[in-house]
Every structure is written in structure tokens, then in C-alpha cells.
Amino acid sequence: MEDNYTAWIQSMVIALTIKNKKGFVDGSIKKPTSRVEEAQQWERLDTLVKTWLIASMLKPISSSVSHCKSARDIWLELQEMSSHTNIVQLFHIENAIHDFEQGTSLVLSFFTKLKGLWDERDAIFDIPP
């Protein structure tokens, strides 16, 4: 997860948006409390989203979030787990940007590599909630 959390979460947001289920992880689709039928439907859909999330993870990671009661809880747990990793990643990327030199590279090659580092840094800040 440390190496691919950003890519994984972006892919999951796309997949969940396509399926109209992103609200289960971002908290905008809340469990209904007034009607039993609606609450049961919400539970089924939340379980479906939890299944998708867990199926997309490596076993050690999925085991660490299997206790979560909802898709939103899994999402927040993963976000918490990755936040520590993101700080370390950001430190390494910032150092790489600071130390990056053109040397004998062509300007286009130098700029492309530098822009890749900037994009990687920006992706850490652009992780969806």
C-alpha cells in the first residue's frame, strides 16, 4: 500500500463514481434511520462496496481493515494508515526535487523528469477524502 496508495485510491474513486457508490466512502450517502427497508438496502450496498474495497487489497492490508463496520470506516482507516507513509514519501520527493540537476541531460528530458517529481508531490496532496 505504501507504494501505490495514491494510484489505488484514485482508481477506486473512479470505479466507485462510475458505479454511483462513491458516497459510501466519502460519507455523503448516510445510513437511513427512518425506514427499515431503506436501511436494509443501504446495508446491502455498503457491504457490496466493502467487498470491492477488500477484494482490491493485498491480504495483509485487507486483514488489517476487516474489523471495520462500513465502507466509510475502511476508507478512513486506509487514509490514516497511508498518512504516515505520505509524510515520508513527501520528504523523499521534496529532497529529490531540491537535489535534481540537469547535468548533461537535454532540457526536455530534464524538465520531464522534474515535472514527474512535481506531479508525484502534488498527487500526495490531492488524495480524495
mmCIF file of C-alpha atoms in Angstrom:
data_model
loop_
_atom_site.group_PDB
_atom_site.id
_atom_site.type_symbol
_atom_site.label_atom_id
_atom_site.label_comp_id
_atom_site.label_asym_id
_atom_site.label_seq_id
_atom_site.Cartn_x
_atom_site.Cartn_y
_atom_site.Cartn_z
ATOM 1 C CA MET A 1 0.000 0.000 0.000
ATOM 2 C CA GLU A 2 2.860 2.377 0.771
ATOM 3 C CA ASP A 3 3.984 2.494 -2.828
ATOM 4 C CA ASN A 4 0.643 2.552 -4.589
ATOM 5 C CA TYR A 5 -1.894 4.087 -2.214
ATOM 6 C CA THR A 6 -2.280 7.234 -4.294
ATOM 7 C CA ALA A 7 -2.820 5.296 -7.524
ATOM 8 C CA TRP A 8 -5.113 2.792 -5.761
ATOM 9 C CA ILE A 9 -7.321 5.437 -4.199
ATOM 10 C CA GLN A 10 -7.611 7.368 -7.457
ATOM 11 C CA SER A 11 -8.633 4.169 -9.265
ATOM 12 C CA MET A 12 -11.156 3.329 -6.555
ATOM 13 C CA VAL A 13 -12.687 6.817 -6.701
ATOM 14 C CA ILE A 14 -13.107 6.428 -10.466
ATOM 15 C CA ALA A 15 -14.615 2.939 -10.128
ATOM 16 C CA LEU A 16 -16.958 3.961 -7.311
ATOM 17 C CA THR A 17 -18.026 7.093 -9.173
ATOM 18 C CA ILE A 18 -18.852 5.034 -12.273
ATOM 19 C CA LYS A 19 -20.962 2.699 -10.114
ATOM 20 C CA ASN A 20 -22.582 5.673 -8.335
ATOM 21 C CA LYS A 21 -21.261 4.370 -4.987
ATOM 22 C CA LYS A 22 -18.608 6.945 -4.080
ATOM 23 C CA GLY A 23 -20.906 8.346 -1.403
ATOM 24 C CA PHE A 24 -20.438 5.202 0.669
ATOM 25 C CA VAL A 25 -16.745 6.028 1.183
ATOM 26 C CA ASP A 26 -16.846 9.826 1.244
ATOM 27 C CA GLY A 27 -19.711 9.825 3.767
ATOM 28 C CA SER A 28 -22.278 11.594 1.609
ATOM 29 C CA ILE A 29 -24.574 8.533 1.486
ATOM 30 C CA LYS A 30 -25.608 8.014 5.092
ATOM 31 C CA LYS A 31 -27.449 5.047 6.530
ATOM 32 C CA PRO A 32 -31.178 5.836 6.674
ATOM 33 C CA THR A 33 -32.734 5.664 10.110
ATOM 34 C CA SER A 34 -36.409 6.159 9.322
ATOM 35 C CA ARG A 35 -37.401 3.148 7.187
ATOM 36 C CA VAL A 36 -36.262 -0.427 7.740
ATOM 37 C CA GLU A 37 -36.376 -1.256 4.017
ATOM 38 C CA GLU A 38 -34.121 1.682 3.164
ATOM 39 C CA ALA A 39 -31.694 0.775 5.947
ATOM 40 C CA GLN A 40 -31.533 -2.821 4.693
ATOM 41 C CA GLN A 41 -30.895 -1.624 1.130
ATOM 42 C CA TRP A 42 -28.146 0.678 2.404
ATOM 43 C CA GLU A 43 -26.550 -2.237 4.321
ATOM 44 C CA ARG A 44 -26.541 -4.398 1.169
ATOM 45 C CA LEU A 45 -24.944 -1.664 -0.912
ATOM 46 C CA ASP A 46 -22.417 -0.781 1.786
ATOM 47 C CA THR A 47 -21.472 -4.457 2.034
ATOM 48 C CA LEU A 48 -21.027 -4.536 -1.738
ATOM 49 C CA VAL A 49 -18.665 -1.535 -1.596
ATOM 50 C CA LYS A 50 -16.761 -3.085 1.339
ATOM 51 C CA THR A 51 -16.356 -6.260 -0.724
ATOM 52 C CA TRP A 52 -14.989 -4.298 -3.686
ATOM 53 C CA LEU A 53 -12.541 -2.441 -1.457
ATOM 54 C CA ILE A 54 -11.293 -5.548 0.311
ATOM 55 C CA ALA A 55 -11.018 -7.545 -2.922
ATOM 56 C CA SER A 56 -8.735 -4.877 -4.368
ATOM 57 C CA MET A 57 -6.229 -5.081 -1.487
ATOM 58 C CA LEU A 58 -3.366 -7.373 -0.659
ATOM 59 C CA LYS A 59 -4.199 -9.880 2.082
ATOM 60 C CA PRO A 60 -2.152 -8.215 4.867
ATOM 61 C CA ILE A 61 -3.867 -4.882 4.219
ATOM 62 C CA SER A 62 -7.362 -6.333 3.897
ATOM 63 C CA SER A 63 -6.822 -8.239 7.152
ATOM 64 C CA SER A 64 -5.988 -5.003 8.925
ATOM 65 C CA VAL A 65 -9.311 -3.400 7.913
ATOM 66 C CA SER A 66 -11.603 -6.428 8.098
ATOM 67 C CA HIS A 67 -12.887 -5.280 11.518
ATOM 68 C CA CYS A 68 -14.346 -2.092 10.030
ATOM 69 C CA LYS A 69 -18.134 -1.878 10.148
ATOM 70 C CA SER A 70 -18.672 0.149 6.967
ATOM 71 C CA ALA A 71 -17.047 1.072 3.674
ATOM 72 C CA ARG A 72 -16.518 4.579 5.072
ATOM 73 C CA ASP A 73 -14.698 3.135 8.093
ATOM 74 C CA ILE A 74 -12.409 1.125 5.796
ATOM 75 C CA TRP A 75 -11.727 4.232 3.709
ATOM 76 C CA LEU A 76 -10.828 6.287 6.778
ATOM 77 C CA GLU A 77 -8.669 3.512 8.233
ATOM 78 C CA LEU A 78 -6.690 3.234 4.991
ATOM 79 C CA GLN A 79 -6.364 7.003 4.848
ATOM 80 C CA GLU A 80 -4.951 7.011 8.376
ATOM 81 C CA MET A 81 -2.551 4.169 7.598
ATOM 82 C CA SER A 82 -1.278 5.926 4.494
ATOM 83 C CA SER A 83 -0.943 9.377 6.040
ATOM 84 C CA HIS A 84 2.202 8.318 7.876
ATOM 85 C CA THR A 85 3.634 6.891 4.678
ATOM 86 C CA ASN A 86 2.737 10.056 2.757
ATOM 87 C CA ILE A 87 4.835 12.217 5.080
ATOM 88 C CA VAL A 88 7.889 10.047 4.437
ATOM 89 C CA GLN A 89 7.178 9.952 0.692
ATOM 90 C CA LEU A 90 6.770 13.710 0.601
ATOM 91 C CA PHE A 91 10.090 14.185 2.392
ATOM 92 C CA HIS A 92 11.894 11.997 -0.179
ATOM 93 C CA ILE A 93 10.209 13.671 -3.137
ATOM 94 C CA GLU A 94 10.969 17.172 -1.835
ATOM 95 C CA ASN A 95 14.612 16.172 -1.377
ATOM 96 C CA ALA A 96 14.734 14.697 -4.883
ATOM 97 C CA ILE A 97 13.303 17.937 -6.327
ATOM 98 C CA HIS A 98 15.769 20.024 -4.336
ATOM 99 C CA ASP A 99 18.761 17.898 -5.403
ATOM 100 C CA PHE A 100 17.680 17.426 -9.031
ATOM 101 C CA GLU A 101 20.173 18.782 -11.575
ATOM 102 C CA GLN A 102 20.127 18.987 -15.344
ATOM 103 C CA GLY A 103 23.690 17.760 -15.735
ATOM 104 C CA THR A 104 24.197 16.609 -19.315
ATOM 105 C CA SER A 105 20.515 15.891 -19.912
ATOM 106 C CA LEU A 106 18.626 17.678 -22.635
ATOM 107 C CA VAL A 107 16.328 20.431 -21.363
ATOM 108 C CA LEU A 108 13.228 18.474 -22.421
ATOM 109 C CA SER A 109 14.400 15.333 -20.625
ATOM 110 C CA PHE A 110 15.346 17.320 -17.514
ATOM 111 C CA PHE A 111 12.016 19.146 -17.450
ATOM 112 C CA THR A 112 10.023 15.920 -17.998
ATOM 113 C CA LYS A 113 11.728 14.198 -15.057
ATOM 114 C CA LEU A 114 11.371 17.264 -12.848
ATOM 115 C CA LYS A 115 7.703 17.647 -13.761
ATOM 116 C CA GLY A 116 7.193 13.962 -12.874
ATOM 117 C CA LEU A 117 8.547 14.675 -9.385
ATOM 118 C CA TRP A 118 6.287 17.723 -9.032
ATOM 119 C CA ASP A 119 3.271 15.685 -10.162
ATOM 120 C CA GLU A 120 4.150 12.945 -7.682
ATOM 121 C CA ARG A 121 4.400 15.532 -4.897
ATOM 122 C CA ASP A 122 1.097 17.127 -5.911
ATOM 123 C CA ALA A 123 -0.637 13.724 -6.014
ATOM 124 C CA ILE A 124 0.101 13.243 -2.314
ATOM 125 C CA PHE A 125 -1.845 16.427 -1.550
ATOM 126 C CA ASP A 126 -4.671 15.582 -3.972
ATOM 127 C CA ILE A 127 -5.765 12.331 -2.327
ATOM 128 C CA PRO A 128 -9.565 12.369 -2.156
ATOM 129 C CA PRO A 129 -11.201 12.171 1.297
#
